[in-house]
Amino acid sequence: MHNEIESVIDTAARIVFEARRVFVLTGAGISAESGVPTFRGGGNTTVWRGMQFEVLSSKQMVESNLPLVWEWFDYRKGVVGECRPNAGHVALARAQANQRFGSFTLVTQNIDGLHVAAGSDPVIELHGNIHRARCSRCGTLRELSDLPHGGRPPICPGCGSPMRPDVVLFGEMLPEEAIRTAQRDASSCDVCLVVGTSGLVYPANELPRVARSSGASVIEVNPEETVLTNSCDISIRANSAEALPRILPA
Ligand code: BV8
């Protein structure tokens, strides 16, 4: 890592070390080094069977073709299934367990479950989780591993209706509790880390702006510039698996 990035990382580490209330927003980029393809950096999940992922992962598609949505998420689960948390996920889990912080809120846009697998607890999953199914009729949630294998769509053990992936699709509202907690903690943090997100998806992309307008220092970790870069106090051009272990106290 060349000198300029080194010194920016050291500055970021000092800001985090002094912070009492830490807020972290992660996106697909934090899982890139685990082998999970990002959405806008190319990769084999941006188009599938000739359809864009925003079309496949949409409210319209789950209403019109639930079997196809299950095929799409089973495919994605196959890609994610072999992936393990990387050093970036682990650094966040360790920092969250560190008693030095008054509060440490981890919010993710990802549905891959890798933050939980790394030991982070709690994790606010704004867009749901690819390993869970939800009943559209009665709201029952179940881990896919607790449902009869292979049945698609899975049948709700509560009311017998077909279940859908427990994932927030484009055009759907985010879980009320999740977004409200995220907005509350973003508005009261001292430092906001924005890791591995292009900042293109609403309303998650509002959270760094909420933090900044509440006086927090906003630190971005991304090998590329994003639409959020100009509103960050520090933007570190680095991969999260390299930078996060240096920025966060073990
Ligand atoms: C809603 C689950 C309200 C599904 C996802 C027009 C303009 C503005 C907004 C809209 C619009 N039209 C519609 C909207 C709203 C829409 C939206 O924002 N669309 C965007 C695309 C324009 N949002 C919604 O629909 C949301 N709901 O608004 O409800 C409402 C109001 C009334 C009535 C009804 C509803 C719901 C959004 C949730 C969608 N679900 N995921 C699935 O996964 O299939 S979002 C999906 O994108 C993923 O969760 C993903 O995480 C997320 C965001 O993408 P990123 O995480 O940022 O990933 P990306 O690939 O873009 O970027 C990766 C970054 O990592 C890059 O910057 C790269 O440089 C960096 N990187 C790469 N390697 C590394 C790295 N960084 C660090 N280290 C590395 N090694």
Coordinates of C-alpha atoms and ligand atoms in Angstrom, one line a residue:
M1 CA 0.0 0.0 0.0
H2 CA 1.6 3.3 -0.9
N3 CA 2.4 6.0 1.5
E4 CA -0.5 8.3 0.9
I5 CA -3.0 5.5 1.6
E6 CA -1.0 4.5 4.7
S7 CA -1.3 8.0 6.2
V8 CA -5.0 8.2 5.4
I9 CA -5.6 4.9 7.1
D10 CA -3.6 6.0 10.1
T11 CA -5.8 9.2 10.3
A12 CA -8.9 7.1 10.0
A13 CA -7.7 4.7 12.7
R14 CA -7.1 7.6 15.1
I15 CA -10.6 9.0 14.5
V16 CA -12.2 5.6 15.1
F17 CA -10.1 5.0 18.2
E18 CA -11.4 8.2 19.7
A19 CA -15.0 7.6 18.8
R20 CA -17.6 6.5 21.3
R21 CA -20.5 5.8 19.0
V22 CA -19.6 3.9 15.8
F23 CA -22.0 3.4 12.8
V24 CA -21.0 1.1 9.9
L25 CA -22.8 0.7 6.6
T26 CA -21.6 -2.1 4.3
G27 CA -22.4 -3.1 0.8
A28 CA -21.5 -5.9 -1.7
G29 CA -17.9 -4.7 -1.9
I30 CA -17.1 -6.0 1.6
S31 CA -17.9 -9.6 0.4
A32 CA -16.0 -9.2 -2.9
E33 CA -12.8 -10.7 -1.3
S34 CA -14.8 -13.6 -0.1
G35 CA -15.7 -14.4 -3.7
V36 CA -19.2 -12.9 -3.7
P37 CA -19.7 -11.0 -7.0
T38 CA -20.7 -7.4 -6.6
F39 CA -23.7 -6.0 -8.5
R40 CA -22.2 -3.1 -10.4
G41 CA -18.6 -4.3 -10.7
G42 CA -19.7 -6.9 -13.2
G43 CA -19.6 -10.5 -12.0
N44 CA -22.0 -13.3 -12.9
T45 CA -25.0 -12.0 -10.9
T46 CA -25.7 -8.8 -12.7
V47 CA -27.4 -10.6 -15.6
W48 CA -28.9 -14.1 -15.4
R49 CA -30.7 -15.9 -18.2
G50 CA -30.5 -12.6 -20.1
M51 CA -32.3 -10.6 -17.4
Q52 CA -30.8 -7.8 -15.3
F53 CA -30.7 -8.5 -11.5
E54 CA -32.9 -5.4 -10.8
V55 CA -35.6 -7.1 -12.9
L56 CA -35.1 -10.5 -11.3
S57 CA -35.0 -9.1 -7.8
S58 CA -38.2 -7.0 -8.1
K59 CA -41.6 -6.8 -6.5
Q60 CA -43.1 -7.4 -9.9
M61 CA -41.2 -10.6 -10.5
V62 CA -42.1 -12.1 -7.1
E63 CA -45.7 -11.4 -7.9
S64 CA -45.7 -12.7 -11.4
N65 CA -43.2 -15.6 -11.4
L66 CA -42.3 -16.8 -7.9
P67 CA -40.8 -20.1 -9.2
L68 CA -38.3 -18.1 -11.3
V69 CA -37.5 -15.9 -8.3
W70 CA -36.7 -19.1 -6.3
E71 CA -34.5 -20.4 -9.2
W72 CA -32.7 -17.0 -9.2
F73 CA -32.1 -17.0 -5.4
D74 CA -31.2 -20.7 -5.3
Y75 CA -28.5 -19.9 -8.0
R76 CA -27.3 -16.9 -5.9
K77 CA -27.3 -19.1 -2.7
G78 CA -25.1 -21.6 -4.7
V79 CA -22.6 -18.8 -5.4
V80 CA -22.6 -17.5 -1.9
G81 CA -22.7 -21.0 -0.3
E82 CA -19.0 -21.6 -0.9
C83 CA -17.9 -18.2 0.4
R84 CA -16.5 -17.5 3.8
P85 CA -16.1 -14.2 5.8
N86 CA -12.9 -12.3 5.0
A87 CA -10.6 -10.2 7.2
G88 CA -12.9 -7.2 6.7
H89 CA -15.9 -9.0 8.2
V90 CA -13.8 -10.4 11.0
A91 CA -12.3 -7.0 11.9
L92 CA -15.8 -5.6 12.1
A93 CA -17.0 -8.5 14.4
R94 CA -14.0 -8.0 16.7
A95 CA -14.5 -4.2 16.9
Q96 CA -18.2 -4.7 17.6
A97 CA -17.2 -7.0 20.5
N98 CA -14.7 -4.5 21.8
Q99 CA -16.0 -2.9 25.0
R100 CA -14.3 0.5 24.3
F101 CA -17.2 1.7 22.2
G102 CA -20.3 3.1 23.8
S103 CA -22.2 1.8 20.8
F104 CA -21.3 0.0 17.6
T105 CA -24.1 -0.4 15.0
L106 CA -23.5 -2.6 12.0
V107 CA -25.9 -2.1 9.1
T108 CA -25.6 -4.1 5.9
Q109 CA -27.2 -4.0 2.5
N110 CA -25.9 -7.5 1.8
I111 CA -28.1 -10.7 2.0
D112 CA -25.1 -13.1 2.1
G113 CA -25.1 -13.6 5.9
L114 CA -21.3 -13.2 6.0
H115 CA -21.3 -10.7 8.8
V116 CA -23.3 -13.1 11.0
A117 CA -20.9 -15.9 10.0
A118 CA -18.0 -13.7 11.1
G119 CA -19.5 -13.4 14.5
S120 CA -21.1 -9.9 14.3
D121 CA -24.1 -9.6 16.6
P122 CA -26.4 -7.8 16.1
V123 CA -26.4 -7.2 12.4
I124 CA -29.1 -5.0 10.9
E125 CA -29.8 -6.6 7.5
L126 CA -31.7 -3.9 5.6
H127 CA -32.3 -6.1 2.6
G128 CA -33.0 -9.4 4.3
N129 CA -31.1 -12.7 4.1
I130 CA -30.7 -15.2 1.3
H131 CA -30.8 -18.1 3.7
R132 CA -34.3 -17.4 5.0
A133 CA -37.8 -17.7 3.6
R134 CA -40.9 -15.7 4.5
C135 CA -44.6 -16.4 4.2
S136 CA -46.3 -13.6 2.2
R137 CA -49.6 -14.4 3.8
C138 CA -48.9 -14.8 7.6
G139 CA -45.3 -13.5 7.8
T140 CA -43.8 -16.7 9.2
L141 CA -40.0 -16.7 8.9
R142 CA -37.9 -19.9 8.5
E143 CA -34.3 -20.7 7.8
L144 CA -34.3 -22.6 4.5
S145 CA -32.2 -25.3 6.2
D146 CA -35.2 -25.9 8.5
L147 CA -37.7 -26.4 5.6
P148 CA -38.1 -29.6 3.5
H149 CA -35.2 -29.5 1.1
G150 CA -35.9 -28.7 -2.5
G151 CA -39.6 -27.9 -2.3
R152 CA -40.1 -24.7 -4.4
P153 CA -41.8 -22.6 -3.5
P154 CA -41.4 -23.8 0.1
I155 CA -44.8 -24.2 1.9
C156 CA -45.4 -22.2 5.0
P157 CA -45.5 -24.5 8.1
G158 CA -47.9 -22.0 9.7
C159 CA -50.7 -21.5 7.1
G160 CA -49.8 -23.7 4.1
S161 CA -49.2 -20.8 1.7
P162 CA -46.2 -20.6 -0.7
M163 CA -43.2 -18.8 0.9
R164 CA -40.8 -16.3 -0.8
P165 CA -37.2 -15.4 -0.2
D166 CA -36.9 -13.2 2.9
V167 CA -35.2 -10.5 0.8
V168 CA -36.2 -6.9 0.1
L169 CA -36.7 -6.6 -3.6
F170 CA -36.6 -3.5 -5.7
G171 CA -39.9 -1.6 -5.3
E172 CA -40.5 -3.1 -1.8
M173 CA -40.4 -1.4 1.6
L174 CA -37.5 -2.2 3.9
P175 CA -38.2 -3.8 7.3
E176 CA -39.6 -1.0 9.4
E177 CA -37.7 -1.8 12.5
A178 CA -34.4 -2.2 10.6
I179 CA -34.5 1.1 8.8
R180 CA -35.8 3.0 11.8
T181 CA -33.0 1.7 14.0
A182 CA -30.4 2.4 11.3
Q183 CA -31.6 6.0 10.9
R184 CA -31.7 6.5 14.6
D185 CA -28.1 5.2 15.1
A186 CA -26.8 7.0 12.0
S187 CA -28.1 10.3 13.4
S188 CA -26.3 9.9 16.8
C189 CA -22.9 8.4 15.9
D190 CA -19.5 10.1 16.1
V191 CA -18.1 8.2 13.2
C192 CA -19.7 6.5 10.2
L193 CA -17.8 3.9 8.2
V194 CA -19.1 3.4 4.7
V195 CA -17.6 0.2 3.3
G196 CA -17.9 -1.4 -0.2
T197 CA -21.0 0.3 -1.5
S198 CA -21.6 2.2 -4.7
G199 CA -24.2 4.3 -2.8
L200 CA -26.7 3.9 -5.6
V201 CA -29.5 2.1 -3.7
Y202 CA -32.1 4.1 -1.8
P203 CA -32.9 4.4 1.1
A204 CA -29.6 2.7 2.4
N205 CA -27.7 5.4 0.6
E206 CA -29.2 8.1 2.8
L207 CA -27.6 6.8 5.9
P208 CA -24.1 8.3 5.5
R209 CA -25.7 11.7 4.7
V210 CA -27.8 11.4 7.9
A211 CA -24.6 10.7 9.9
R212 CA -22.8 13.6 8.3
S213 CA -25.6 16.1 8.9
S214 CA -25.6 15.0 12.5
G215 CA -21.9 16.0 12.8
A216 CA -20.3 12.6 12.5
S217 CA -17.0 12.0 10.7
V218 CA -17.7 9.9 7.6
I219 CA -15.0 7.5 6.4
E220 CA -15.4 5.6 3.1
V221 CA -13.4 2.4 2.2
N222 CA -13.7 1.6 -1.5
P223 CA -11.1 0.9 -4.2
E224 CA -13.1 3.2 -6.5
E225 CA -14.7 6.7 -6.1
T226 CA -18.5 6.6 -5.6
V227 CA -21.4 9.1 -5.5
L228 CA -20.8 9.3 -1.8
T229 CA -17.1 10.1 -1.9
N230 CA -17.5 13.9 -2.1
S231 CA -19.6 13.9 1.1
C232 CA -17.1 11.8 3.0
D233 CA -14.4 13.4 5.3
I234 CA -12.0 10.6 4.3
S235 CA -12.2 8.2 1.4
I236 CA -9.7 5.4 1.4
R237 CA -8.9 3.9 -2.0
A238 CA -8.3 0.4 -0.7
N239 CA -9.9 -3.1 -0.4
S240 CA -11.8 -3.5 2.8
A241 CA -10.1 -6.8 3.8
E242 CA -6.8 -4.9 3.8
A243 CA -7.9 -1.6 5.2
L244 CA -10.5 -2.5 7.9
P245 CA -8.0 -4.6 10.1
R246 CA -5.8 -1.4 10.1
I247 CA -8.6 1.0 10.9
L248 CA -10.5 -0.9 13.5
P249 CA -9.1 -1.8 17.0
A250 CA -8.8 -5.5 17.5
Ligands
BV8_1 C1 -37.7 1.4 -1.7 C2 -31.7 -7.6 -2.2 C3 -39.6 2.6 -1.1 C4 -32.0 -8.2 -3.6 C5 -31.3 -5.3 -2.8 C6 -34.7 5.9 -9.2 C7 -33.9 6.7 -8.5 C8 -33.6 6.5 -7.2 C9 -34.1 5.4 -6.5 C10 -35.0 4.6 -7.2 C11 -35.3 4.8 -8.5 N1 -36.2 3.9 -8.9 C12 -36.5 3.1 -7.9 C13 -35.7 3.5 -6.8 C14 -35.7 2.9 -5.5 C15 -34.9 1.7 -5.5 C16 -33.4 2.0 -5.8 O1 -32.7 2.6 -5.1 N2 -33.1 1.7 -7.1 C17 -31.7 2.0 -7.5 C18 -31.1 0.8 -8.2 C19 -31.9 3.2 -8.5 N3 -34.9 1.2 -4.1 C20 -35.8 0.3 -3.7 O2 -36.7 -0.1 -4.5 C21 -35.9 0.0 -2.3 N4 -37.2 0.2 -1.7 O3 -37.2 2.4 -2.2 O4 -38.9 1.4 -1.2 C22 -40.9 2.5 -1.6 C23 -41.7 3.6 -1.7 C24 -43.0 3.4 -2.1 C25 -43.4 2.2 -2.5 C26 -42.6 1.1 -2.5 C27 -41.4 1.2 -2.0 C28 -35.5 -1.5 -2.0 C29 -34.0 -1.6 -2.3 C30 -33.5 -3.0 -1.9 C31 -33.2 -3.8 -3.2 N5 -32.6 -5.1 -2.8 N6 -30.8 -6.5 -2.5 C32 -30.9 -8.9 -4.2 O5 -29.8 -8.9 -3.6 O6 -31.1 -9.6 -5.2 S1 -30.3 -4.0 -3.2 C33 -28.8 -4.7 -3.9 O7 -28.0 -3.6 -4.2 C34 -27.9 -5.5 -3.0 O8 -28.5 -5.7 -1.7 C35 -26.7 -4.6 -2.9 O9 -26.0 -4.8 -1.7 C36 -27.3 -3.3 -3.0 C37 -26.6 -2.1 -3.1 O10 -25.5 -2.3 -4.0 P1 -24.0 -2.2 -3.3 O11 -24.0 -3.0 -2.1 O12 -23.6 -0.8 -3.2 O13 -23.2 -3.0 -4.4 P2 -22.6 -2.5 -5.7 O14 -22.2 -3.7 -6.5 O15 -23.5 -1.5 -6.3 O16 -21.3 -1.8 -5.3 C38 -20.2 -2.5 -4.8 C39 -19.1 -1.5 -4.4 O17 -18.1 -2.2 -3.7 C40 -18.5 -0.7 -5.5 O18 -18.5 0.7 -5.2 C41 -17.1 -1.3 -5.6 O19 -16.1 -0.3 -6.0 C42 -16.8 -1.7 -4.2 N7 -15.8 -2.8 -4.0 C43 -15.5 -3.8 -4.9 N8 -14.5 -4.5 -4.3 C44 -14.3 -4.0 -3.0 C45 -15.1 -2.9 -2.9 N9 -15.1 -2.2 -1.7 C46 -14.3 -2.6 -0.7 N10 -13.5 -3.6 -0.8 C47 -13.4 -4.4 -2.0 N11 -12.6 -5.4 -2.1

